[in-house]
Coordinates of C-alpha atoms in Angstrom, one line a residue:
Chain Q
M25 CA -93.6 112.1 46.5
S26 CA -91.0 113.0 43.8
K27 CA -87.4 112.4 44.6
P28 CA -84.5 114.5 43.4
P29 CA -82.5 112.6 40.7
G30 CA -79.8 110.4 42.1
A31 CA -81.0 110.6 45.7
S32 CA -81.0 107.3 47.6
I33 CA -84.3 106.1 48.8
P34 CA -84.3 105.8 52.6
V35 CA -85.3 102.4 53.6
G36 CA -86.2 103.0 57.2
P37 CA -86.8 100.2 59.7
S38 CA -87.1 97.3 57.2
R39 CA -84.9 94.5 58.5
R40 CA -86.4 91.9 60.8
A41 CA -84.0 90.8 63.5
V42 CA -83.9 90.1 67.2
P43 CA -82.0 93.0 69.0
E44 CA -79.3 92.0 71.5
G45 CA -81.0 91.2 74.9
D46 CA -84.4 91.0 73.3
D47 CA -86.3 87.8 72.6
R48 CA -88.4 88.7 69.5
E49 CA -88.0 90.2 66.1
R50 CA -88.2 93.9 65.6
L51 CA -88.0 96.1 62.6
I52 CA -84.5 97.6 62.4
C53 CA -83.1 100.2 60.0
P54 CA -80.1 98.6 58.2
D55 CA -78.6 102.1 57.7
C56 CA -78.7 103.6 61.1
G57 CA -79.6 100.7 63.5
F58 CA -82.8 102.4 64.7
I59 CA -85.1 99.8 66.4
Q60 CA -88.8 100.3 65.9
Y61 CA -90.8 98.9 68.8
D62 CA -94.4 98.5 67.7
N63 CA -96.9 98.1 70.5
P64 CA -100.7 97.8 70.7
K65 CA -102.7 101.0 70.4
I66 CA -105.4 102.1 72.8
V67 CA -108.8 103.1 71.6
V68 CA -110.8 105.2 74.1
G69 CA -114.5 105.9 73.8
S70 CA -117.8 106.3 75.7
V71 CA -121.3 105.1 76.0
A72 CA -122.7 108.6 76.7
L73 CA -126.4 109.2 77.6
W74 CA -128.7 112.1 77.6
H75 CA -131.4 110.8 80.0
D76 CA -132.1 107.3 78.5
R77 CA -130.8 108.1 75.0
I78 CA -127.5 106.9 73.8
L79 CA -125.2 109.0 71.6
L80 CA -124.2 107.3 68.3
C81 CA -122.3 108.7 65.3
R82 CA -122.7 107.6 61.7
R83 CA -119.2 107.3 60.3
A84 CA -118.2 109.6 57.4
I85 CA -114.8 107.8 56.9
E86 CA -113.5 104.3 56.2
P87 CA -113.5 101.7 57.6
R88 CA -117.2 101.2 57.8
A89 CA -118.3 104.6 56.5
G90 CA -122.1 104.9 56.8
F91 CA -122.3 102.7 59.8
W92 CA -123.1 103.7 63.4
T93 CA -120.5 103.8 66.1
L94 CA -119.9 105.1 69.6
P95 CA -117.6 108.1 69.8
A96 CA -114.2 106.5 70.2
G97 CA -110.7 106.8 68.7
Y98 CA -107.0 106.4 69.2
M99 CA -105.6 107.8 72.3
E100 CA -103.1 110.6 71.7
L101 CA -99.7 111.2 73.4
N102 CA -99.6 113.0 76.7
E103 CA -103.3 112.6 77.5
T104 CA -105.1 110.4 79.9
T105 CA -107.7 107.7 78.9
V106 CA -110.5 109.8 80.4
D107 CA -109.4 113.0 78.6
G108 CA -109.1 110.9 75.4
A109 CA -112.6 109.7 75.7
K110 CA -113.9 113.2 76.3
R111 CA -111.9 114.5 73.3
E112 CA -113.3 111.9 71.0
A113 CA -116.9 112.7 72.0
W114 CA -116.1 116.3 71.2
E115 CA -114.3 115.6 67.9
E116 CA -116.9 113.2 66.6
A117 CA -120.1 114.5 68.0
R118 CA -119.4 118.0 69.4
A119 CA -120.6 116.5 72.7
K120 CA -119.5 117.6 76.1
I121 CA -119.5 114.6 78.4
E122 CA -118.8 113.7 82.0
I123 CA -117.1 110.3 82.7
E124 CA -118.8 108.1 85.3
A125 CA -117.0 104.8 85.3
L126 CA -114.8 102.4 83.2
L127 CA -117.4 100.2 81.5
A128 CA -115.3 97.8 79.6
V129 CA -111.8 96.8 78.4
Y130 CA -111.9 94.9 75.1
N131 CA -108.9 93.2 73.5
I132 CA -108.7 92.9 69.7
P133 CA -105.4 91.0 69.4
R134 CA -105.7 90.6 65.6
L135 CA -105.6 94.4 65.4
S136 CA -103.3 94.9 68.4
Q137 CA -105.9 97.1 69.9
V138 CA -107.1 97.6 73.5
Q139 CA -110.4 99.4 73.6
M140 CA -111.5 101.2 76.7
F141 CA -115.1 102.4 77.0
Y142 CA -116.4 104.6 79.7
R143 CA -119.9 105.1 80.9
A144 CA -120.7 108.8 80.6
R145 CA -123.4 111.4 80.7
L146 CA -123.9 114.2 78.2
L147 CA -123.8 117.6 79.9
T148 CA -126.2 119.1 77.4
D149 CA -128.1 117.6 74.4
E150 CA -126.4 119.9 72.0
I151 CA -124.6 117.6 69.6
A152 CA -123.5 118.0 66.0
A153 CA -121.5 115.9 63.5
G154 CA -117.7 116.5 63.7
P155 CA -115.5 116.0 60.6
E156 CA -115.4 112.2 60.9
S157 CA -119.2 111.8 61.3
R158 CA -121.9 112.0 58.7
E159 CA -124.6 112.5 61.4
V160 CA -125.0 112.1 65.1
A161 CA -128.1 111.2 67.0
L162 CA -129.5 110.1 70.4
F163 CA -131.2 106.7 70.4
A164 CA -133.5 105.0 72.8
W165 CA -132.6 101.4 73.4
D166 CA -135.3 100.0 71.0
E167 CA -134.3 102.5 68.3
I168 CA -130.6 101.4 68.1
P169 CA -129.8 100.4 64.5
W170 CA -128.3 97.0 65.5
R171 CA -127.9 95.9 61.9
E172 CA -126.0 99.0 61.0
L173 CA -123.4 99.1 63.8
A174 CA -119.8 99.7 62.6
F175 CA -117.9 97.3 64.8
P176 CA -118.5 94.3 67.1
S177 CA -117.2 96.2 70.1
V178 CA -119.9 98.8 69.6
R179 CA -122.5 96.0 70.1
W180 CA -120.6 94.6 73.1
A181 CA -120.4 98.0 74.8
L182 CA -124.1 98.8 74.3
G183 CA -125.0 95.4 75.7
H184 CA -122.7 95.7 78.7
H185 CA -124.0 99.2 79.4
R186 CA -127.5 97.8 79.5
E187 CA -126.4 94.8 81.6
I188 CA -124.7 97.0 84.2
G189 CA -127.7 99.3 84.5
A190 CA -127.5 101.7 87.4
A191 CA -124.8 99.8 89.4
R192 CA -122.2 102.2 90.8
E193 CA -119.4 99.8 91.7
F194 CA -118.8 97.1 89.1
A195 CA -115.9 95.3 87.4
P196 CA -115.4 96.5 83.8
R197 CA -116.5 94.0 81.3
G198 CA -114.3 92.2 78.8
N199 CA -114.8 90.5 75.4
P200 CA -118.0 88.3 75.4
P201 CA -116.9 84.7 75.6
G202 CA -115.3 83.4 72.4
E203 CA -115.4 86.8 70.7
T204 CA -112.2 88.3 69.5
G205 CA -113.6 91.2 67.4
A206 CA -112.4 89.5 64.2
R207 CA -115.6 89.9 62.4
L208 CA -119.1 91.4 62.8
Chain A
M10 CA -73.0 102.5 62.6
S11 CA -70.5 103.3 59.9
K12 CA -71.8 104.5 56.6
P13 CA -70.3 103.7 53.2
P14 CA -68.6 106.9 51.8
G15 CA -71.0 109.1 49.8
A16 CA -74.2 107.4 51.0
S17 CA -76.9 109.8 52.1
I18 CA -78.1 109.6 55.6
P19 CA -81.8 108.6 55.7
V20 CA -83.6 111.2 57.8
G21 CA -86.8 109.2 58.5
P22 CA -89.8 110.9 60.0
S23 CA -88.2 114.2 61.0
R24 CA -90.4 117.0 59.8
R25 CA -93.2 118.3 62.1
A26 CA -96.4 119.1 60.2
V27 CA -100.2 118.6 60.4
P28 CA -101.2 116.0 57.8
E29 CA -104.2 116.9 55.6
G30 CA -107.5 116.2 57.5
D31 CA -105.6 115.9 60.8
D32 CA -105.6 118.5 63.6
R33 CA -102.2 118.0 65.2
E34 CA -98.6 117.8 64.3
R35 CA -97.1 114.4 63.4
L36 CA -93.6 113.5 62.4
I37 CA -93.4 113.1 58.6
C38 CA -90.5 111.8 56.5
P39 CA -89.6 114.6 54.1
D40 CA -88.3 112.0 51.6
C41 CA -91.2 109.6 51.3
G42 CA -94.1 111.2 53.0
F43 CA -94.5 108.5 55.6
I44 CA -96.5 109.7 58.6
Q45 CA -95.5 108.4 62.0
Y46 CA -98.4 108.2 64.4
D47 CA -97.1 107.8 67.9
N48 CA -99.6 106.7 70.5
P49 CA -99.4 105.9 74.2
K50 CA -98.0 102.5 75.2
I51 CA -99.7 100.0 77.5
V52 CA -97.8 98.5 80.4
V53 CA -99.4 95.3 81.8
G54 CA -98.5 93.8 85.1
S55 CA -99.8 92.0 88.2
V56 CA -100.0 92.0 91.9
A57 CA -99.5 88.2 92.3
L58 CA -99.8 86.5 95.6
W59 CA -98.8 83.1 97.0
H60 CA -101.1 82.9 100.0
D61 CA -100.5 86.3 101.7
R62 CA -97.1 87.0 100.1
I63 CA -96.7 89.4 97.2
L64 CA -94.3 88.7 94.3
L65 CA -91.7 91.5 93.8
C66 CA -88.7 91.6 91.4
R67 CA -85.5 93.5 92.0
R68 CA -84.6 95.2 88.7
A69 CA -81.4 94.2 87.0
I70 CA -81.8 96.9 84.3
E71 CA -82.2 100.6 84.1
P72 CA -84.3 102.6 84.8
R73 CA -84.2 102.1 88.6
A74 CA -81.8 99.1 88.6
G75 CA -81.6 97.6 92.1
F76 CA -85.1 98.7 93.1
W77 CA -88.1 96.5 93.6
T78 CA -91.0 96.3 91.2
L79 CA -94.1 94.3 90.4
P80 CA -93.8 92.1 87.3
A81 CA -94.9 94.4 84.5
G82 CA -93.8 95.6 81.1
Y83 CA -94.8 96.8 77.6
M84 CA -97.6 94.9 76.0
E85 CA -96.6 93.2 72.7
L86 CA -98.4 93.1 69.4
N87 CA -101.1 90.5 68.9
E88 CA -101.5 89.6 72.6
T89 CA -104.2 90.5 75.1
T90 CA -103.7 92.5 78.2
V91 CA -104.2 89.3 80.4
D92 CA -101.7 87.3 78.3
G93 CA -99.3 90.2 78.5
A94 CA -99.5 90.3 82.3
K95 CA -98.9 86.5 82.4
R96 CA -96.0 86.8 80.0
E97 CA -94.3 89.5 82.1
A98 CA -94.7 87.4 85.3
W99 CA -93.0 84.6 83.5
E100 CA -90.2 86.7 81.9
E101 CA -89.3 88.6 85.0
A102 CA -89.9 86.0 87.8
R103 CA -90.4 82.7 86.0
A104 CA -93.8 82.7 87.8
K105 CA -96.9 81.0 86.5
I106 CA -100.0 83.1 87.5
E107 CA -103.7 83.0 87.3
I108 CA -105.5 86.4 86.6
E109 CA -108.4 87.2 89.0
A110 CA -109.5 90.8 88.2
L111 CA -108.4 94.1 86.8
L112 CA -107.0 95.9 89.9
A113 CA -106.1 99.3 88.5
V114 CA -105.7 101.5 85.4
Y115 CA -103.1 104.2 85.9
N116 CA -102.3 107.1 83.5
I117 CA -98.8 108.5 83.3
P118 CA -99.4 111.2 80.6
R119 CA -95.9 112.6 80.9
L120 CA -94.6 109.2 79.7
S121 CA -97.6 108.6 77.5
Q122 CA -98.2 105.3 79.4
V123 CA -101.3 103.5 80.5
Q124 CA -100.6 100.9 83.1
M125 CA -103.0 98.1 83.8
F126 CA -102.4 96.0 86.9
Y127 CA -104.3 92.7 87.5
R128 CA -104.9 91.0 90.8
A129 CA -103.4 87.5 90.4
R130 CA -102.5 84.3 92.2
L131 CA -99.3 82.3 91.8
L132 CA -100.1 78.8 90.7
T133 CA -96.9 77.5 92.5
D134 CA -94.3 79.1 94.7
E135 CA -91.5 78.2 92.2
I136 CA -90.1 81.6 91.2
A137 CA -86.7 82.6 89.8
A138 CA -85.1 85.7 88.5
G139 CA -85.5 86.2 84.7
P140 CA -83.0 88.1 82.6
E141 CA -84.3 91.5 83.7
S142 CA -84.4 90.7 87.4
R143 CA -81.5 90.6 89.9
E144 CA -83.6 88.6 92.4
V145 CA -87.3 87.8 93.0
A146 CA -89.0 87.3 96.4
L147 CA -92.3 86.9 98.1
F148 CA -93.0 89.6 100.7
A149 CA -95.5 89.7 103.5
W150 CA -97.2 93.1 103.7
D151 CA -95.0 94.3 106.6
E152 CA -91.8 93.2 104.9
I153 CA -92.4 95.2 101.7
P154 CA -89.3 97.4 101.0
W155 CA -91.3 100.6 100.7
R156 CA -88.2 102.8 100.4
E157 CA -86.7 100.7 97.7
L158 CA -89.7 100.6 95.3
A159 CA -88.8 101.3 91.6
F160 CA -91.9 103.4 90.6
P161 CA -94.8 105.3 92.1
S162 CA -97.3 103.0 90.4
V163 CA -95.8 100.0 92.3
R164 CA -96.7 101.7 95.5
W165 CA -100.1 102.7 94.2
A166 CA -100.9 99.1 93.1
L167 CA -99.8 97.6 96.4
G168 CA -101.9 100.0 98.3
H169 CA -104.9 99.5 96.1
H170 CA -104.5 95.7 96.3
R171 CA -104.6 96.0 100.1
E172 CA -107.5 98.4 100.1
I173 CA -109.6 96.1 97.9
G174 CA -109.0 93.1 100.0
A175 CA -111.1 90.1 99.2
A176 CA -113.8 92.0 97.3
R177 CA -114.9 90.1 94.2
E178 CA -116.7 92.8 92.3
F179 CA -115.0 96.2 92.3
A180 CA -114.2 99.1 90.1
P181 CA -110.5 99.2 89.1
R182 CA -108.6 102.0 90.9
G183 CA -107.0 104.9 89.1
N184 CA -104.2 107.3 90.0
P185 CA -104.4 108.5 93.7
P186 CA -105.7 112.1 93.8
G187 CA -103.2 114.6 92.5
E188 CA -100.6 111.9 91.5
T189 CA -99.4 111.8 88.0
G190 CA -96.5 109.4 88.4
A191 CA -94.1 112.3 87.6
R192 CA -91.8 111.5 90.5
L193 CA -91.4 109.0 93.4

């Protein structure tokens, strides 16, 4: 953005230092002393089924535009994880879903992300691409485009959903052994 | 902090507006266009036992200084939820713990918090107050200071731990019906 002539450029939280009473470096604004605490972000999503078919969305945006993903995204302020997963299904696939159980909690420490996927059911089979999706579709297990999945955790969540089957009381799955989500 | 005479005060992300392609207001810096995406924060903690006794910490800091809590705190960048829970047990109670299972996921939407508590075991009974604790102690169930607990979710996690007992495969609990963590 253009700046009025002579205006100083605000630097914002740009100095790395350990605040008093803390034990690690934070970004601090050298002008006003504001401390920026950055923390991991939560991604909420769902493996949502209509009968035996799984809802996937082909991404219209980067990263991984053109690849298939589960409806999922960053949790917003003042919502719950369940409401966030429902909102993402609506935003990305215009899908109305009912949450059944917490399927998995994945950690991607490189990205400072915690991803929470729910097992869910579509309330109707009316789906449509939202603004971040190129298309949306319902896939039977043997139709899933495995080589065109957007992220490792999409593959994990699909596998864990299959593994859990119809179990009603189960512990949510975590990252597969040795997998950190660092690459596909 | 004092400002040099004549220096402009950097305003930082202070203007509320909906960025292009977004659907909700964010804080935007009117000087440089920086968009601040605020998302919920994750609290990680544990119900950690030495035989049948539960580790609690009496808080040395606000909020709720002087009240008892489970070892828990904000997850840091580039760590996993499990590592975060272990780190908090060490920082607050100098306790070394082993994580067994995800006990509960609580949502406190008013605070934009997701709290994840693990069931854990102390590896030794050597514990000591860390800088944020006034004292630490191991409590049998009927010794728990129920009226001096710091937060609703401490009470929830203790109750859910008791309810789950020795079960090995269980779904993590959520907020008790109707409870949002808004008050004690």
